[in-house]
Coordinates of C-alpha atoms and ligand atoms in Angstrom, one line a residue:
M137 CA 46.9 14.6 -40.3
S138 CA 48.5 11.8 -38.3
H139 CA 49.7 8.8 -40.3
S140 CA 47.4 6.7 -38.2
A141 CA 44.4 8.1 -39.8
V142 CA 45.9 7.7 -43.3
S143 CA 46.7 4.1 -42.6
Q144 CA 43.1 3.5 -41.5
A145 CA 41.9 4.4 -45.0
A146 CA 39.5 1.7 -46.0
A147 CA 40.5 -1.2 -48.1
V148 CA 38.4 -0.6 -51.2
S149 CA 37.9 -2.5 -54.3
V150 CA 35.6 -0.7 -56.8
S151 CA 34.4 -1.8 -60.1
I152 CA 32.5 0.5 -62.3
G153 CA 31.0 0.4 -65.7
N154 CA 27.9 -0.3 -67.7
E155 CA 25.9 -2.3 -65.3
R156 CA 23.0 -0.2 -64.0
S157 CA 23.1 -1.5 -60.5
L158 CA 26.3 -1.7 -58.6
T159 CA 25.7 -4.1 -55.8
R160 CA 27.9 -3.5 -52.8
S161 CA 28.2 -5.2 -49.5
V162 CA 30.3 -3.9 -46.7
F163 CA 32.0 -6.2 -44.3
K164 CA 34.2 -5.5 -41.4
H165 CA 37.5 -7.4 -41.1
N166 CA 40.7 -6.6 -39.2
N167 CA 39.6 -3.0 -38.4
S168 CA 39.0 -2.1 -42.0
I169 CA 36.0 -2.1 -44.3
S170 CA 36.0 -3.6 -47.7
F171 CA 33.6 -3.0 -50.5
N172 CA 32.8 -6.3 -52.2
T173 CA 31.4 -5.4 -55.5
K174 CA 29.4 -7.7 -57.6
P175 CA 31.7 -9.0 -60.3
W176 CA 30.9 -8.0 -63.8
S177 CA 32.9 -8.1 -67.0
S178 CA 34.4 -4.9 -68.2
S179 CA 37.8 -3.7 -69.2
L180 CA 37.2 -0.6 -67.1
A181 CA 37.1 -2.5 -63.9
L182 CA 39.4 -0.8 -61.4
T183 CA 40.9 -2.1 -58.3
Q184 CA 42.7 0.1 -55.8
K185 CA 44.4 -1.7 -53.0
T186 CA 44.9 0.0 -49.7
S187 CA 48.6 -0.8 -49.7
T188 CA 49.0 1.1 -52.9
I189 CA 47.2 4.2 -51.5
R190 CA 49.3 4.0 -48.3
D191 CA 52.6 3.5 -50.1
A192 CA 51.8 6.3 -52.5
K193 CA 51.0 8.6 -49.7
R194 CA 54.1 7.7 -47.8
Y195 CA 56.6 7.9 -50.6
S196 CA 55.3 10.6 -52.9
N197 CA 54.2 14.2 -52.8
T198 CA 51.2 13.3 -55.0
T199 CA 47.9 13.4 -53.2
I200 CA 45.7 10.5 -54.1
C201 CA 42.0 10.3 -53.8
M202 CA 40.2 7.1 -54.5
S203 CA 37.7 8.9 -56.7
V204 CA 40.5 9.9 -59.1
Q205 CA 40.6 6.3 -60.3
Q206 CA 36.9 6.5 -60.9
A207 CA 37.4 9.7 -62.9
S208 CA 39.5 7.8 -65.4
S209 CA 36.5 5.9 -66.9
S210 CA 33.9 7.2 -69.3
K211 CA 30.6 8.3 -67.8
V212 CA 29.4 6.0 -65.1
N213 CA 25.9 4.7 -64.9
V214 CA 24.2 5.5 -61.6
S215 CA 21.5 3.9 -59.5
P216 CA 18.9 3.9 -58.1
I217 CA 17.5 6.3 -60.7
E218 CA 14.6 6.9 -58.4
L219 CA 16.8 9.4 -56.8
E220 CA 16.0 11.6 -59.8
D221 CA 12.3 11.4 -59.2
P222 CA 11.4 13.9 -56.5
T223 CA 10.6 17.5 -57.5
D224 CA 11.8 18.9 -54.3
P225 CA 15.1 18.2 -52.5
P226 CA 15.0 16.1 -49.3
L227 CA 15.1 18.4 -46.3
N228 CA 15.7 17.7 -42.6
L229 CA 14.9 14.0 -42.6
Y230 CA 16.8 13.7 -39.4
K231 CA 16.9 16.3 -36.6
P232 CA 19.3 16.9 -33.7
K233 CA 17.0 15.1 -31.3
D234 CA 16.4 12.2 -33.7
S235 CA 19.6 11.9 -35.6
Y236 CA 20.6 9.1 -38.0
T237 CA 23.4 6.7 -37.0
A238 CA 25.6 6.3 -40.1
K239 CA 29.0 4.5 -40.4
I240 CA 32.3 5.8 -41.5
V241 CA 33.6 4.0 -44.6
S242 CA 36.9 5.8 -45.1
V243 CA 38.9 8.8 -44.0
E244 CA 41.6 9.9 -46.4
R245 CA 44.0 12.8 -46.2
V246 CA 43.7 14.7 -49.5
V247 CA 46.4 17.3 -49.2
G248 CA 50.1 17.0 -49.7
P249 CA 52.8 17.3 -47.1
K250 CA 53.5 21.0 -47.7
A251 CA 49.8 22.0 -47.2
P252 CA 49.3 24.1 -44.1
G253 CA 46.8 22.2 -42.1
E254 CA 45.0 19.0 -42.9
T255 CA 41.9 18.3 -45.0
C256 CA 40.3 14.9 -45.2
H257 CA 37.9 13.3 -47.6
I258 CA 35.4 11.3 -45.5
V259 CA 33.0 8.7 -46.9
I260 CA 29.9 7.9 -44.9
D261 CA 27.6 5.0 -45.3
H262 CA 24.0 5.9 -44.9
E263 CA 22.6 2.8 -46.5
G264 CA 20.3 4.9 -48.7
N265 CA 18.4 6.3 -45.7
L266 CA 19.7 9.9 -45.8
P267 CA 19.2 11.0 -49.4
Y268 CA 20.4 14.5 -50.5
W269 CA 20.9 16.6 -53.5
E270 CA 24.2 18.1 -54.7
G271 CA 24.9 21.3 -52.8
Q272 CA 23.2 20.3 -49.6
S273 CA 24.8 19.8 -46.2
Y274 CA 24.7 17.2 -43.5
G275 CA 24.8 18.1 -39.8
V276 CA 27.2 16.1 -37.6
I277 CA 26.8 15.7 -33.9
P278 CA 30.2 14.9 -32.4
P279 CA 30.2 12.4 -29.5
G280 CA 30.6 13.7 -26.0
E281 CA 29.1 16.4 -23.8
N282 CA 28.5 20.0 -24.7
P283 CA 30.9 21.9 -22.4
K284 CA 28.5 24.9 -22.4
K285 CA 25.5 22.7 -21.5
P286 CA 26.5 19.9 -19.1
G287 CA 24.6 16.7 -19.8
A288 CA 23.6 17.8 -23.3
P289 CA 25.1 16.6 -26.6
H290 CA 27.4 18.9 -28.6
N291 CA 25.8 21.3 -31.1
V292 CA 25.4 20.2 -34.6
R293 CA 28.2 21.2 -37.1
L294 CA 27.3 21.6 -40.7
Y295 CA 29.4 20.1 -43.6
S296 CA 28.7 20.6 -47.3
I297 CA 28.3 17.3 -49.0
A298 CA 31.1 16.7 -51.5
S299 CA 29.5 13.9 -53.5
T300 CA 26.6 13.6 -55.8
R301 CA 23.3 12.1 -54.6
Y302 CA 24.7 8.7 -55.8
G303 CA 27.8 9.0 -53.6
D304 CA 31.3 8.1 -54.5
F305 CA 30.3 4.5 -55.3
F306 CA 27.4 5.5 -57.5
D307 CA 24.8 3.4 -55.6
G308 CA 23.0 6.1 -53.6
K309 CA 24.2 4.7 -50.3
T310 CA 27.1 7.0 -49.3
A311 CA 27.8 10.7 -48.8
S312 CA 31.3 12.3 -48.7
L313 CA 32.5 15.3 -46.8
C314 CA 35.6 17.4 -47.2
V315 CA 36.7 18.4 -43.8
R316 CA 39.5 20.7 -42.6
R317 CA 40.8 19.8 -39.2
A318 CA 40.4 22.9 -37.0
V319 CA 43.5 23.4 -34.8
Y320 CA 44.2 26.1 -32.3
Y321 CA 47.5 27.9 -32.1
D322 CA 48.2 30.0 -29.0
P323 CA 48.8 33.5 -30.4
E324 CA 51.5 34.2 -27.8
T325 CA 53.5 31.0 -28.0
G326 CA 52.6 30.1 -31.5
K327 CA 52.2 26.5 -30.3
E328 CA 49.3 24.2 -30.9
D329 CA 46.9 23.9 -27.9
P330 CA 45.1 20.6 -28.4
S331 CA 42.6 21.4 -25.7
K332 CA 41.2 24.1 -27.9
N333 CA 41.2 22.2 -31.2
G334 CA 37.9 22.0 -33.0
V335 CA 35.7 19.2 -31.6
C336 CA 33.8 18.0 -34.7
S337 CA 36.4 18.4 -37.4
N338 CA 39.0 16.5 -35.3
F339 CA 36.4 13.8 -34.5
L340 CA 35.8 13.4 -38.2
C341 CA 39.4 13.5 -39.3
D342 CA 40.4 11.0 -36.6
S343 CA 37.5 8.6 -37.1
K344 CA 38.1 5.1 -38.4
P345 CA 36.3 2.8 -40.8
G346 CA 33.3 1.3 -39.1
D347 CA 32.9 4.1 -36.5
K348 CA 29.4 5.4 -35.9
I349 CA 28.5 8.9 -36.6
Q350 CA 25.3 10.9 -35.8
I351 CA 24.0 12.8 -38.8
T352 CA 21.2 15.3 -39.2
G353 CA 19.8 16.8 -42.4
P354 CA 20.1 17.1 -45.2
S355 CA 19.8 20.9 -45.2
G356 CA 20.2 23.9 -47.4
K357 CA 18.6 25.0 -50.7
V358 CA 20.8 28.0 -51.6
M359 CA 23.5 25.9 -53.3
L360 CA 21.3 23.5 -55.2
L361 CA 22.4 23.1 -58.8
P362 CA 19.6 24.6 -61.0
E363 CA 19.0 22.0 -63.7
N364 CA 16.2 23.5 -65.6
D365 CA 18.6 24.6 -68.4
P366 CA 21.2 21.9 -69.2
N367 CA 23.1 24.5 -71.2
A368 CA 23.4 27.0 -68.4
T369 CA 26.7 28.6 -67.2
H370 CA 27.8 27.8 -63.6
I371 CA 30.6 30.0 -62.2
M372 CA 31.9 28.4 -59.0
V373 CA 34.1 30.2 -56.6
A374 CA 35.7 28.4 -53.6
T375 CA 38.3 28.8 -51.0
G376 CA 39.6 25.6 -49.4
T377 CA 36.9 23.1 -48.4
G378 CA 34.4 25.5 -50.0
V379 CA 35.1 23.3 -53.1
A380 CA 33.0 20.5 -51.6
P381 CA 29.6 21.3 -53.2
Y382 CA 31.4 21.9 -56.5
R383 CA 33.0 18.5 -56.5
G384 CA 29.4 17.1 -56.2
Y385 CA 28.2 19.3 -59.1
L386 CA 31.1 18.4 -61.3
R387 CA 30.8 14.7 -60.8
R388 CA 27.1 15.1 -61.8
L389 CA 27.9 17.2 -64.8
F390 CA 30.9 15.3 -66.1
M391 CA 31.4 11.9 -64.4
E392 CA 27.9 10.4 -64.1
N393 CA 25.6 9.3 -66.8
V394 CA 22.5 10.9 -65.3
P395 CA 19.2 10.1 -67.0
N396 CA 17.4 13.2 -68.4
Y397 CA 20.2 15.6 -67.6
K398 CA 22.9 15.9 -70.3
F399 CA 25.0 19.0 -69.5
G400 CA 26.0 21.0 -72.5
G401 CA 26.7 24.3 -70.8
L402 CA 29.8 25.8 -69.1
A403 CA 31.1 25.0 -65.6
W404 CA 33.9 27.4 -64.5
L405 CA 35.7 26.7 -61.2
F406 CA 37.8 29.3 -59.4
L407 CA 39.6 27.6 -56.5
G408 CA 41.7 29.5 -54.0
V409 CA 44.1 27.6 -51.7
A410 CA 47.5 28.2 -50.1
N411 CA 49.8 26.2 -52.4
T412 CA 49.9 23.3 -54.8
D413 CA 49.9 20.7 -52.0
S414 CA 46.6 22.2 -50.8
L415 CA 44.7 21.7 -54.0
L416 CA 41.7 19.5 -53.5
Y417 CA 40.4 16.9 -56.0
D418 CA 42.9 18.3 -58.5
D419 CA 43.2 15.1 -60.5
E420 CA 39.5 14.8 -60.8
F421 CA 39.1 18.4 -62.0
S422 CA 42.1 18.2 -64.4
K423 CA 40.6 15.1 -66.0
Y424 CA 37.4 17.1 -66.7
L425 CA 39.5 19.8 -68.3
K426 CA 41.1 17.2 -70.6
D427 CA 37.9 15.4 -71.4
H428 CA 35.5 18.4 -71.6
P429 CA 37.5 21.4 -72.7
D430 CA 34.5 23.2 -74.2
N431 CA 32.4 22.7 -71.1
F432 CA 34.8 23.2 -68.2
R433 CA 37.2 25.9 -67.1
F434 CA 39.4 25.7 -64.0
D435 CA 41.4 28.6 -62.6
K436 CA 43.5 28.3 -59.4
A437 CA 44.8 31.0 -57.1
L438 CA 47.7 29.8 -54.9
S439 CA 48.1 32.5 -52.4
R440 CA 51.5 31.4 -51.1
E441 CA 53.0 30.5 -54.4
E442 CA 51.7 33.1 -56.9
K443 CA 51.7 36.9 -57.0
N444 CA 48.8 39.0 -58.3
K445 CA 49.5 41.8 -60.8
K446 CA 50.2 44.2 -57.9
G447 CA 52.9 41.9 -56.5
G448 CA 50.7 40.8 -53.6
K449 CA 49.4 37.3 -52.8
M450 CA 47.2 35.7 -55.4
Y451 CA 43.7 35.3 -54.0
V452 CA 40.6 34.0 -55.7
Q453 CA 39.3 37.6 -56.3
D454 CA 42.5 38.4 -58.3
K455 CA 41.6 35.5 -60.6
I456 CA 38.0 36.8 -60.8
E457 CA 39.4 40.3 -61.7
E458 CA 41.6 38.8 -64.4
Y459 CA 38.5 37.4 -66.1
S460 CA 36.0 40.0 -65.1
D461 CA 35.0 41.0 -68.6
E462 CA 34.0 37.5 -69.4
I463 CA 32.4 36.9 -66.1
F464 CA 30.3 40.0 -66.3
K465 CA 29.1 39.1 -69.8
L466 CA 28.2 35.6 -68.7
L467 CA 26.3 37.0 -65.7
D468 CA 24.5 39.4 -68.0
N469 CA 23.5 36.3 -70.1
G470 CA 22.0 34.5 -67.1
A471 CA 25.0 32.6 -65.6
H472 CA 24.7 31.4 -62.0
I473 CA 27.6 32.3 -59.7
Y474 CA 28.3 30.4 -56.5
F475 CA 30.5 31.3 -53.5
C476 CA 31.5 28.7 -50.9
G477 CA 34.2 28.7 -48.2
L478 CA 35.4 30.8 -45.3
K479 CA 33.3 33.9 -44.6
G480 CA 36.5 36.0 -45.0
M481 CA 36.5 35.4 -48.7
M482 CA 33.4 37.5 -49.4
P483 CA 34.5 41.1 -48.6
G484 CA 37.6 40.9 -50.9
I485 CA 35.5 39.4 -53.7
Q486 CA 32.6 41.9 -53.3
D487 CA 35.2 44.8 -53.3
T488 CA 36.7 43.5 -56.5
L489 CA 33.3 43.0 -58.3
K490 CA 32.2 46.5 -57.2
R491 CA 35.4 48.0 -58.5
V492 CA 35.1 46.1 -61.8
A493 CA 31.5 47.2 -62.2
E494 CA 32.4 50.8 -61.6
E495 CA 35.2 50.6 -64.2
R496 CA 32.6 49.3 -66.6
G497 CA 30.3 52.2 -65.7
E498 CA 27.8 50.0 -63.9
S499 CA 26.3 50.1 -60.5
W500 CA 27.3 47.0 -58.5
D501 CA 24.5 47.4 -56.0
A502 CA 21.9 47.5 -58.8
K503 CA 23.6 44.5 -60.5
L504 CA 23.8 42.5 -57.3
S505 CA 20.2 43.0 -56.5
Q506 CA 19.3 42.0 -60.0
L507 CA 21.4 38.8 -59.7
R508 CA 19.7 38.0 -56.4
K509 CA 16.3 38.7 -57.8
N510 CA 17.0 36.4 -60.8
K511 CA 18.3 33.7 -58.3
Q512 CA 21.7 33.7 -60.1
W513 CA 23.6 34.6 -56.9
H514 CA 24.3 31.7 -54.5
V515 CA 26.4 32.2 -51.3
E516 CA 27.2 29.7 -48.6
V517 CA 30.1 30.8 -46.4
Y518 CA 31.0 29.8 -42.8
Ligands
LIG167 P1 34.7 24.0 -32.8 O1 34.9 23.0 -31.6 O2 33.3 24.4 -33.1 O3 35.6 25.2 -32.6 C1 35.5 26.3 -33.5 C2 36.9 27.0 -33.5 O4 37.2 27.6 -32.3 C3 38.0 26.0 -33.8 O5 38.9 26.7 -34.8 C4 38.8 25.9 -32.5 O6 40.1 25.6 -32.7 C5 38.5 27.2 -31.8 N1 38.5 27.1 -30.3 C6 38.0 26.1 -29.6 N2 38.2 26.4 -28.3 C7 38.7 27.6 -28.2 C8 39.0 28.5 -27.2 N3 38.9 28.2 -25.9 N4 39.6 29.7 -27.5 C9 39.7 30.1 -28.8 N5 39.4 29.3 -29.8 C10 38.9 28.1 -29.6 N6 33.9 22.9 -42.6 C11 34.6 22.0 -43.4 O7 35.7 21.7 -43.0 N7 34.1 21.6 -44.6 C12 32.9 21.9 -45.0 O8 32.5 21.4 -46.1 C13 32.1 22.7 -44.3 N8 30.9 23.1 -44.7 C14 30.1 24.0 -43.9 C15 28.9 24.3 -44.4 C16 28.1 25.2 -43.7 C17 26.7 25.6 -44.3 C18 28.6 25.7 -42.5 C19 27.7 26.7 -41.7 C20 29.8 25.3 -42.0 C21 30.6 24.5 -42.7 N9 31.9 24.1 -42.2 C22 32.6 23.2 -43.0 C23 32.4 24.5 -40.9 C24 32.0 23.4 -39.8 O9 30.6 23.4 -39.6 C25 32.6 23.7 -38.5 O10 32.4 25.0 -38.1 C26 34.2 23.5 -38.5 O11 34.5 22.1 -38.8 C27 34.7 23.7 -37.0 O12 34.0 22.9 -36.2 P2 34.7 22.1 -35.0 O13 33.7 21.4 -34.1 O14 35.9 21.4 -35.4 O15 35.3 23.4 -34.1

């Protein structure tokens, strides 16, 4: 990502703690947005100044995400708790012909300098008008004309929501996305051809605090977090930005003090990315490992840095294979398994699971249809 987008990261001061309602006002000043939180007394109050974020990005290899600071507190109270009330998730409140105009709060590069490509964490202010549940997606209509239909707007692009229903500021007014900038490299010259870069992902990653954004949704039910059993096991498998819905789940399970939902089960995240610099939300996840070692497991597959047992690149399916006995046992005991990320991840994973099943003398086809029937199998790939 260009430094310009990084330097546009919002000036944010966030205070968190025991107060149920976190009042926030947004005001625009000098091309940046600040969150002016209601003052309250707590030793946990945290203030992150933009300059610190910028300087840290410029001078270190460490990737900083504002939410990391939030993760360093004990569980955060959330509001409004009415967001827990509905029995069904909100669905398609806004449609392509009647989209919601939201505002960009911040755009933050969340990968290090050695990551191939760029991924941004984007916070969007919907003022509480576009409620959603963890695991759902928003649609984004990028500005401009659809080249295939002159005069018509662009088609909607879907993005998994990477925050909980309370948003990164715990007040139910924002949603966050984790967006990878789609760039096009000419296969013959190997050079980037900006005219063929992805429209919506580039719009999002280049957007500035205060910019307007047309949103549809929320949509999707397949990745909703089943909460009927607070002691359930959730095995989450992601490649790259596929981690987005799991960031939402994990904040709900481990960071937020959610009324009537006290998680006591196991959340196990398998994340596949290219290298250490490409790891997403790593500080947040590492903090859960430290604070909840009995309830959280986290396995990473770094394809360009690690080798699998055959000497090839380490992909997420190799990690699954490593723990296949445990995973199969957990599935037999009712665990949910989720897959999210690029479509290309599924064939390798399915092949591995099939091979493991056969080695165990089981039929994968029968097992898979049982998992589907029991609603234990959740897939959202793109
Ligand atoms: P587009 O403009 O649609 O282009 C698509 C691709 O074609 C790009 O790679 C572009 O470089 C290439 N291209 C453009 N023109 C040409 C040409 N002339 N010749 C050859 N190639 C060309 N993405 C995320 O980053 N994060 C998420 O959390 C996420 N969640 C998703 C959830 C769901 C349910 C779905 C369905 C998709 C999700 N996606 C997510 C993918 C996202 O919706 C978009 O598909 C993605 O951002 C690319 O959109 P774009 O507008 O940038 O690219």
